[in-house]
Amino acid sequence: MKKPVKSEEELGWKDIEVGCTVSDAGNAAQYRTGDWRSTRPVWDHTRCVKCGVCYIFCPDSAIRKNEEGYFEADLFYCKGCGICAQECITACIKMVEEVEE
Amino acid sequence: MPKRIGIENSIAAADAVAMANVDVVAAYPITPQTHIVEHLAELVADGELDAEFIPVESEHSAMSVCCGSSAMGARTFTCTSAQGLALMNEIVFIAASLRLPIVMILANRSLSGPLSIWNDHTDVMSVRDCGWIQVFADNGQELFDHVLYAFRVAEDPAVSMPVMINIDGFIVTHVIEAIEYWEKEQVARYLPAFKPVNALNPDAPITMGAFGIPNIFSETKKAQDEALLASKPVIMKAWDELAKVTGRSYKPVETYKLEGAETAFLTMGSFGETASIAVDRLRSQGKAVGQIRLRLWRPFPFDELREAVKGVKKLVVIDRAISYGGPGGPVASEIRAALYQETHQPAIANFLAGFAGRDVTPEDFITMYEKTEELAAAGAPIRQEDYLFYGVRE
């Protein structure tokens, strides 16, 4: 049985496995990288041709296809690198400044 | 009854590694470690030892291979000296963090420059804070015994940590001594098979060596520090059991003729052997002199050290390394720190001696003793920065 997973804020030193081993494969998915972001990609659907170039180039696999066939960023992981906007064939992706709310 | 054999200490140490039935040896030759590794290579080549001997292209690769093989659950050994240790430095720290029970003999040699192949402790002091269990053997018999308990301690599931056995290069490694080899039956009784806490296995995948984000790094360091501290009772138990098997006993802090001693030498490594002769001579002249030898360097034996110095008024600490522009000898520095808040504070004179193989004879120890008495009699406190380069020419 898998141990209940603690968030990185909850983990104490006694929770660290011997040698910092990760026995729960794929648990990097719990690691939020979205808070590194200073700009976020925004798609202009009037120009998007749903080609998926943004999806292919995203280095963090943080872009997914929605039900309408458009692509969007998973903001839990998107670091705001802007590669999608750089590579977009129709230049429909704009990087927009994140603002504190 | 085990027989005593006249043999070069390096060959005996390699035989002890073979008797531990090591699975993988990865090493790169460097003086004065060479004979240990060469003999292991011979044993494997001659079919006398069923192990993989991996002749790597550098020490960085040697320690990397050791990490890989230990992570697979193989009993793993390596050996190096000075520049070799410097070259593998990066991976030495990683082996500790990964908690891989590698055993390494460090044939202590001066870290260049100037270039030197001879003995001192500047190499081990460069990795003082690497997180390994660090012990010092004083002679060939101790080295042989240390190899066998090192595997037992390193691989104990409560420890799972690398062990570094320090032995003075040339001064001990290249000397022929009468060594009592263990019988195979003794080894079988003492050293259980290696059952790793973690092992790489495609059927049960795990990740080793993942990065530690700032939010968790302090917790990993606390866990590592606690693990090193917790190794001490296991080390003590391994020494108790070793005494039952061989009749030889080891302690974190060894003492000699300390009862009633007003002044005591404090050393690590083969200095201890020579200092004993000086103690005998001074005692025969009616001088109240004894001796303390530090065997366990990490985890540091605070309690045993404080207990040992209880009745001592003056400590003559002899270091084989220097922390430039700082506290002088690293051993003296730690001794001072360990005694800082104690009610009883012996005066500590720190001598830096025996650098890069320069001989330190019993007469030299007596001279250091006399100098300490002279300093103490002068009345002024001997400060940390008052360390002395023994025998250095103006």
Short mmCIF file of C-alpha atoms in Angstrom, two decimals, chain B residues 92-352:
data_model
loop_
_atom_site.label_atom_id
_atom_site.label_comp_id
_atom_site.label_asym_id
_atom_site.label_seq_id
_atom_site.Cartn_x
_atom_site.Cartn_y
_atom_site.Cartn_z
CA VAL B 92 32.47 11.24 -2.48
CA PHE B 93 29.85 13.67 -1.18
CA ILE B 94 27.16 12.13 -3.39
CA ALA B 95 27.91 8.59 -2.13
CA ALA B 96 27.22 9.82 1.40
CA SER B 97 23.99 11.56 0.47
CA LEU B 98 22.80 8.48 -1.42
CA ARG B 99 23.67 6.41 1.68
CA LEU B 100 25.64 3.86 -0.33
CA PRO B 101 27.67 1.51 1.90
CA ILE B 102 30.94 1.70 -0.04
CA VAL B 103 34.15 0.92 1.85
CA MET B 104 37.23 2.94 0.90
CA ILE B 105 40.75 2.77 2.24
CA LEU B 106 42.42 6.16 2.05
CA ALA B 107 46.19 5.64 2.10
CA ASN B 108 46.85 9.10 3.50
CA ARG B 109 49.19 11.24 1.42
CA SER B 110 49.92 14.94 1.26
CA LEU B 111 47.67 16.89 -1.07
CA SER B 112 49.81 18.80 -3.61
CA GLY B 113 51.43 21.28 -3.91
CA PRO B 114 54.27 21.15 -3.88
CA LEU B 115 53.90 17.74 -5.46
CA SER B 116 54.52 15.05 -2.91
CA ILE B 117 53.79 11.36 -2.68
CA TRP B 118 54.47 11.09 1.05
CA ASN B 119 52.26 10.85 4.07
CA ASP B 120 50.24 13.39 5.99
CA HIS B 121 46.55 14.03 6.62
CA THR B 122 45.85 16.95 4.28
CA ASP B 123 43.90 14.63 1.96
CA VAL B 124 41.39 13.36 4.53
CA MET B 125 40.97 16.83 6.02
CA SER B 126 39.91 18.11 2.59
CA VAL B 127 36.84 15.84 2.83
CA ARG B 128 36.26 16.19 6.56
CA ASP B 129 32.67 17.26 5.98
CA CYS B 130 31.77 14.75 3.26
CA GLY B 131 29.37 12.79 5.49
CA TRP B 132 31.23 9.44 5.51
CA ILE B 133 32.04 7.48 8.64
CA GLN B 134 35.76 8.19 9.04
CA VAL B 135 38.10 6.02 11.11
CA PHE B 136 41.86 5.84 11.59
CA ALA B 137 43.86 2.63 11.80
CA ASP B 138 47.32 2.89 13.36
CA ASN B 139 49.00 -0.29 12.09
CA GLY B 140 48.61 -3.25 9.74
CA GLN B 141 46.63 -5.46 12.10
CA GLU B 142 44.19 -2.65 12.77
CA LEU B 143 43.87 -2.04 9.05
CA PHE B 144 43.03 -5.72 8.45
CA ASP B 145 40.39 -5.69 11.19
CA HIS B 146 39.03 -2.30 10.10
CA VAL B 147 38.27 -3.63 6.61
CA LEU B 148 36.07 -6.40 8.00
CA TYR B 149 34.13 -4.29 10.48
CA ALA B 150 33.82 -1.45 7.95
CA PHE B 151 31.73 -3.62 5.63
CA ARG B 152 29.63 -4.81 8.56
CA VAL B 153 28.95 -1.26 9.78
CA ALA B 154 28.48 0.31 6.34
CA GLU B 155 25.98 -2.31 5.24
CA ASP B 156 24.03 -2.49 8.49
CA PRO B 157 20.47 -1.50 7.51
CA ALA B 158 20.40 0.98 10.41
CA VAL B 159 23.49 2.69 8.95
CA SER B 160 23.68 2.20 5.15
CA MET B 161 26.51 4.67 4.76
CA PRO B 162 30.01 4.72 3.27
CA VAL B 163 33.05 4.14 5.51
CA MET B 164 36.49 5.64 4.97
CA ILE B 165 39.42 3.85 6.61
CA ASN B 166 42.41 6.12 6.98
CA ILE B 167 45.87 4.59 7.08
CA ASP B 168 49.17 6.45 6.87
CA GLY B 169 50.68 6.02 3.41
CA PHE B 170 54.13 4.35 3.24
CA ILE B 171 54.58 4.63 7.02
CA VAL B 172 52.03 1.82 7.45
CA THR B 173 50.98 0.71 3.94
CA HIS B 174 54.46 -0.35 2.79
CA VAL B 175 55.66 -1.90 6.03
CA ILE B 176 55.87 -5.63 6.70
CA GLU B 177 54.16 -6.60 9.95
CA ALA B 178 53.17 -9.79 11.71
CA ILE B 179 49.45 -9.90 11.00
CA GLU B 180 46.91 -12.31 12.38
CA TYR B 181 44.65 -13.25 9.48
CA TRP B 182 41.07 -14.13 10.32
CA GLU B 183 39.93 -17.68 9.64
CA LYS B 184 37.20 -18.01 7.01
CA GLU B 185 34.89 -19.27 9.72
CA GLN B 186 35.47 -16.10 11.79
CA VAL B 187 34.58 -13.89 8.82
CA ALA B 188 31.45 -15.95 8.14
CA ARG B 189 30.39 -15.56 11.75
CA TYR B 190 31.11 -11.83 11.85
CA LEU B 191 30.11 -10.43 8.47
CA PRO B 192 26.58 -11.15 7.23
CA ALA B 193 25.63 -11.06 3.56
CA PHE B 194 24.87 -7.62 2.13
CA LYS B 195 21.14 -6.90 2.01
CA PRO B 196 20.79 -3.34 0.69
CA VAL B 197 18.19 -0.97 2.10
CA ASN B 198 17.61 0.34 -1.43
CA ALA B 199 18.64 -1.33 -4.66
CA LEU B 200 18.01 -0.57 -8.30
CA ASN B 201 15.71 -3.22 -9.71
CA PRO B 202 13.66 -2.95 -12.91
CA ASP B 203 10.83 -4.90 -11.30
CA ALA B 204 10.51 -2.41 -8.44
CA PRO B 205 11.68 0.93 -9.86
CA ILE B 206 12.93 3.69 -7.57
CA THR B 207 14.78 6.95 -8.20
CA MET B 208 18.17 7.62 -6.63
CA GLY B 209 19.86 10.99 -6.90
CA ALA B 210 16.82 13.16 -7.57
CA PHE B 211 17.31 16.88 -6.98
CA GLY B 212 16.41 18.41 -3.63
CA ILE B 213 14.38 21.59 -3.90
CA PRO B 214 15.04 24.40 -1.39
CA ASN B 215 11.84 23.50 0.41
CA ILE B 216 13.18 20.05 1.30
CA PHE B 217 16.99 20.35 1.24
CA SER B 218 17.36 21.23 4.94
CA GLU B 219 15.29 18.17 5.85
CA THR B 220 17.58 15.92 3.76
CA LYS B 221 20.66 17.36 5.51
CA LYS B 222 19.12 16.90 8.96
CA ALA B 223 18.25 13.30 8.05
CA GLN B 224 21.86 12.70 6.86
CA ASP B 225 23.36 14.19 10.02
CA GLU B 226 21.05 12.15 12.26
CA ALA B 227 21.95 9.00 10.32
CA LEU B 228 25.68 9.61 10.79
CA LEU B 229 25.17 10.21 14.52
CA ALA B 230 23.05 7.06 14.76
CA SER B 231 25.84 4.97 13.25
CA LYS B 232 27.87 5.21 16.47
CA PRO B 233 26.04 2.51 18.48
CA VAL B 234 26.32 0.21 15.47
CA ILE B 235 30.06 0.89 15.24
CA MET B 236 30.43 0.20 18.99
CA LYS B 237 28.51 -3.07 18.66
CA ALA B 238 30.65 -4.11 15.68
CA TRP B 239 33.76 -3.50 17.83
CA ASP B 240 32.31 -5.51 20.72
CA GLU B 241 31.56 -8.41 18.41
CA LEU B 242 35.00 -8.10 16.83
CA ALA B 243 36.53 -8.51 20.29
CA LYS B 244 34.52 -11.69 20.79
CA VAL B 245 35.67 -13.09 17.44
CA THR B 246 39.34 -12.01 17.49
CA GLY B 247 40.17 -10.96 21.05
CA ARG B 248 41.20 -7.49 19.82
CA SER B 249 39.18 -4.52 20.97
CA TYR B 250 38.69 -1.06 19.52
CA LYS B 251 37.36 2.14 21.04
CA PRO B 252 36.41 5.56 19.62
CA VAL B 253 39.08 7.13 21.83
CA GLU B 254 42.00 4.89 22.82
CA THR B 255 44.11 5.69 25.84
CA TYR B 256 47.52 4.56 27.06
CA LYS B 257 49.01 5.08 30.53
CA LEU B 258 46.54 7.90 31.06
CA GLU B 259 45.94 7.14 34.72
CA GLY B 260 47.53 9.86 36.81
CA ALA B 261 48.83 11.63 33.70
CA GLU B 262 49.09 15.41 33.94
CA THR B 263 50.12 15.79 30.33
CA ALA B 264 48.89 13.70 27.42
CA PHE B 265 49.71 13.38 23.74
CA LEU B 266 46.68 13.37 21.46
CA THR B 267 47.07 12.05 17.92
CA MET B 268 45.33 10.32 15.01
CA GLY B 269 46.84 7.57 12.89
CA SER B 270 50.31 6.01 13.14
CA PHE B 271 51.65 8.89 15.25
CA GLY B 272 50.05 7.00 18.12
CA GLU B 273 52.49 4.11 17.80
CA THR B 274 55.52 6.41 18.05
CA ALA B 275 54.01 8.50 20.82
CA SER B 276 53.60 5.33 22.93
CA ILE B 277 57.36 4.85 22.91
CA ALA B 278 57.83 8.45 24.05
CA VAL B 279 55.25 7.89 26.81
CA ASP B 280 57.13 4.79 28.02
CA ARG B 281 60.42 6.71 28.12
CA LEU B 282 58.94 9.71 29.92
CA ARG B 283 57.15 7.47 32.40
CA SER B 284 60.42 5.66 33.13
CA GLN B 285 61.85 9.10 34.02
CA GLY B 286 58.99 9.59 36.47
CA LYS B 287 57.07 12.06 34.29
CA ALA B 288 53.26 11.90 34.55
CA VAL B 289 52.59 11.48 30.83
CA GLY B 290 49.90 9.52 29.03
CA GLN B 291 48.37 9.22 25.62
CA ILE B 292 45.06 9.61 23.79
CA ARG B 293 44.45 8.36 20.26
CA LEU B 294 41.39 9.38 18.26
CA ARG B 295 40.18 6.43 16.24
CA LEU B 296 36.70 7.62 15.33
CA TRP B 297 36.86 10.96 13.53
CA ARG B 298 33.26 10.96 12.23
CA PRO B 299 30.91 10.66 14.01
CA PHE B 300 33.04 12.61 16.50
CA PRO B 301 33.24 10.93 19.93
CA PHE B 302 32.50 13.94 22.14
CA ASP B 303 31.63 11.99 25.30
CA GLU B 304 34.61 9.65 25.17
CA LEU B 305 37.00 12.52 24.46
CA ARG B 306 35.69 14.61 27.40
CA GLU B 307 35.91 11.56 29.65
CA ALA B 308 39.50 10.84 28.54
CA VAL B 309 40.82 14.35 29.24
CA LYS B 310 39.13 14.68 32.63
CA GLY B 311 42.27 14.43 34.75
CA VAL B 312 44.65 15.90 32.18
CA LYS B 313 46.08 19.39 32.69
CA LYS B 314 47.99 19.75 29.43
CA LEU B 315 47.27 18.28 26.02
CA VAL B 316 49.93 17.99 23.33
CA VAL B 317 47.90 17.74 20.12
CA ILE B 318 49.90 16.83 17.03
CA ASP B 319 48.32 17.48 13.67
CA ARG B 320 49.41 16.21 10.27
CA ALA B 321 47.47 18.89 8.39
CA ILE B 322 46.89 22.62 8.51
CA SER B 323 43.94 24.94 8.09
CA TYR B 324 45.86 27.86 6.58
CA GLY B 325 45.35 31.23 8.17
CA GLY B 326 42.94 29.77 10.66
CA PRO B 327 43.01 27.51 13.68
CA GLY B 328 46.18 25.58 12.69
CA GLY B 329 45.67 21.86 13.08
CA PRO B 330 42.17 20.54 12.32
CA VAL B 331 42.33 17.96 15.15
CA ALA B 332 43.38 20.52 17.75
CA SER B 333 40.66 22.83 16.51
CA GLU B 334 37.97 20.21 17.08
CA ILE B 335 39.38 19.25 20.48
CA ARG B 336 39.25 22.89 21.60
CA ALA B 337 35.69 23.22 20.33
CA ALA B 338 34.62 20.00 22.07
CA LEU B 339 36.01 21.23 25.40
CA TYR B 340 34.94 24.87 25.09
CA GLN B 341 32.08 24.76 27.58
CA GLU B 342 33.55 22.15 29.91
CA THR B 343 34.40 23.10 33.46
CA HIS B 344 37.72 21.33 33.16
CA GLN B 345 39.83 22.90 30.41
CA PRO B 346 43.30 21.50 29.82
CA ALA B 347 45.89 23.79 28.23
CA ILE B 348 46.28 22.73 24.59
CA ALA B 349 49.55 23.04 22.69
CA ASN B 350 49.16 22.31 18.99
CA PHE B 351 52.10 21.09 16.93
CA LEU B 352 52.02 20.63 13.17
#
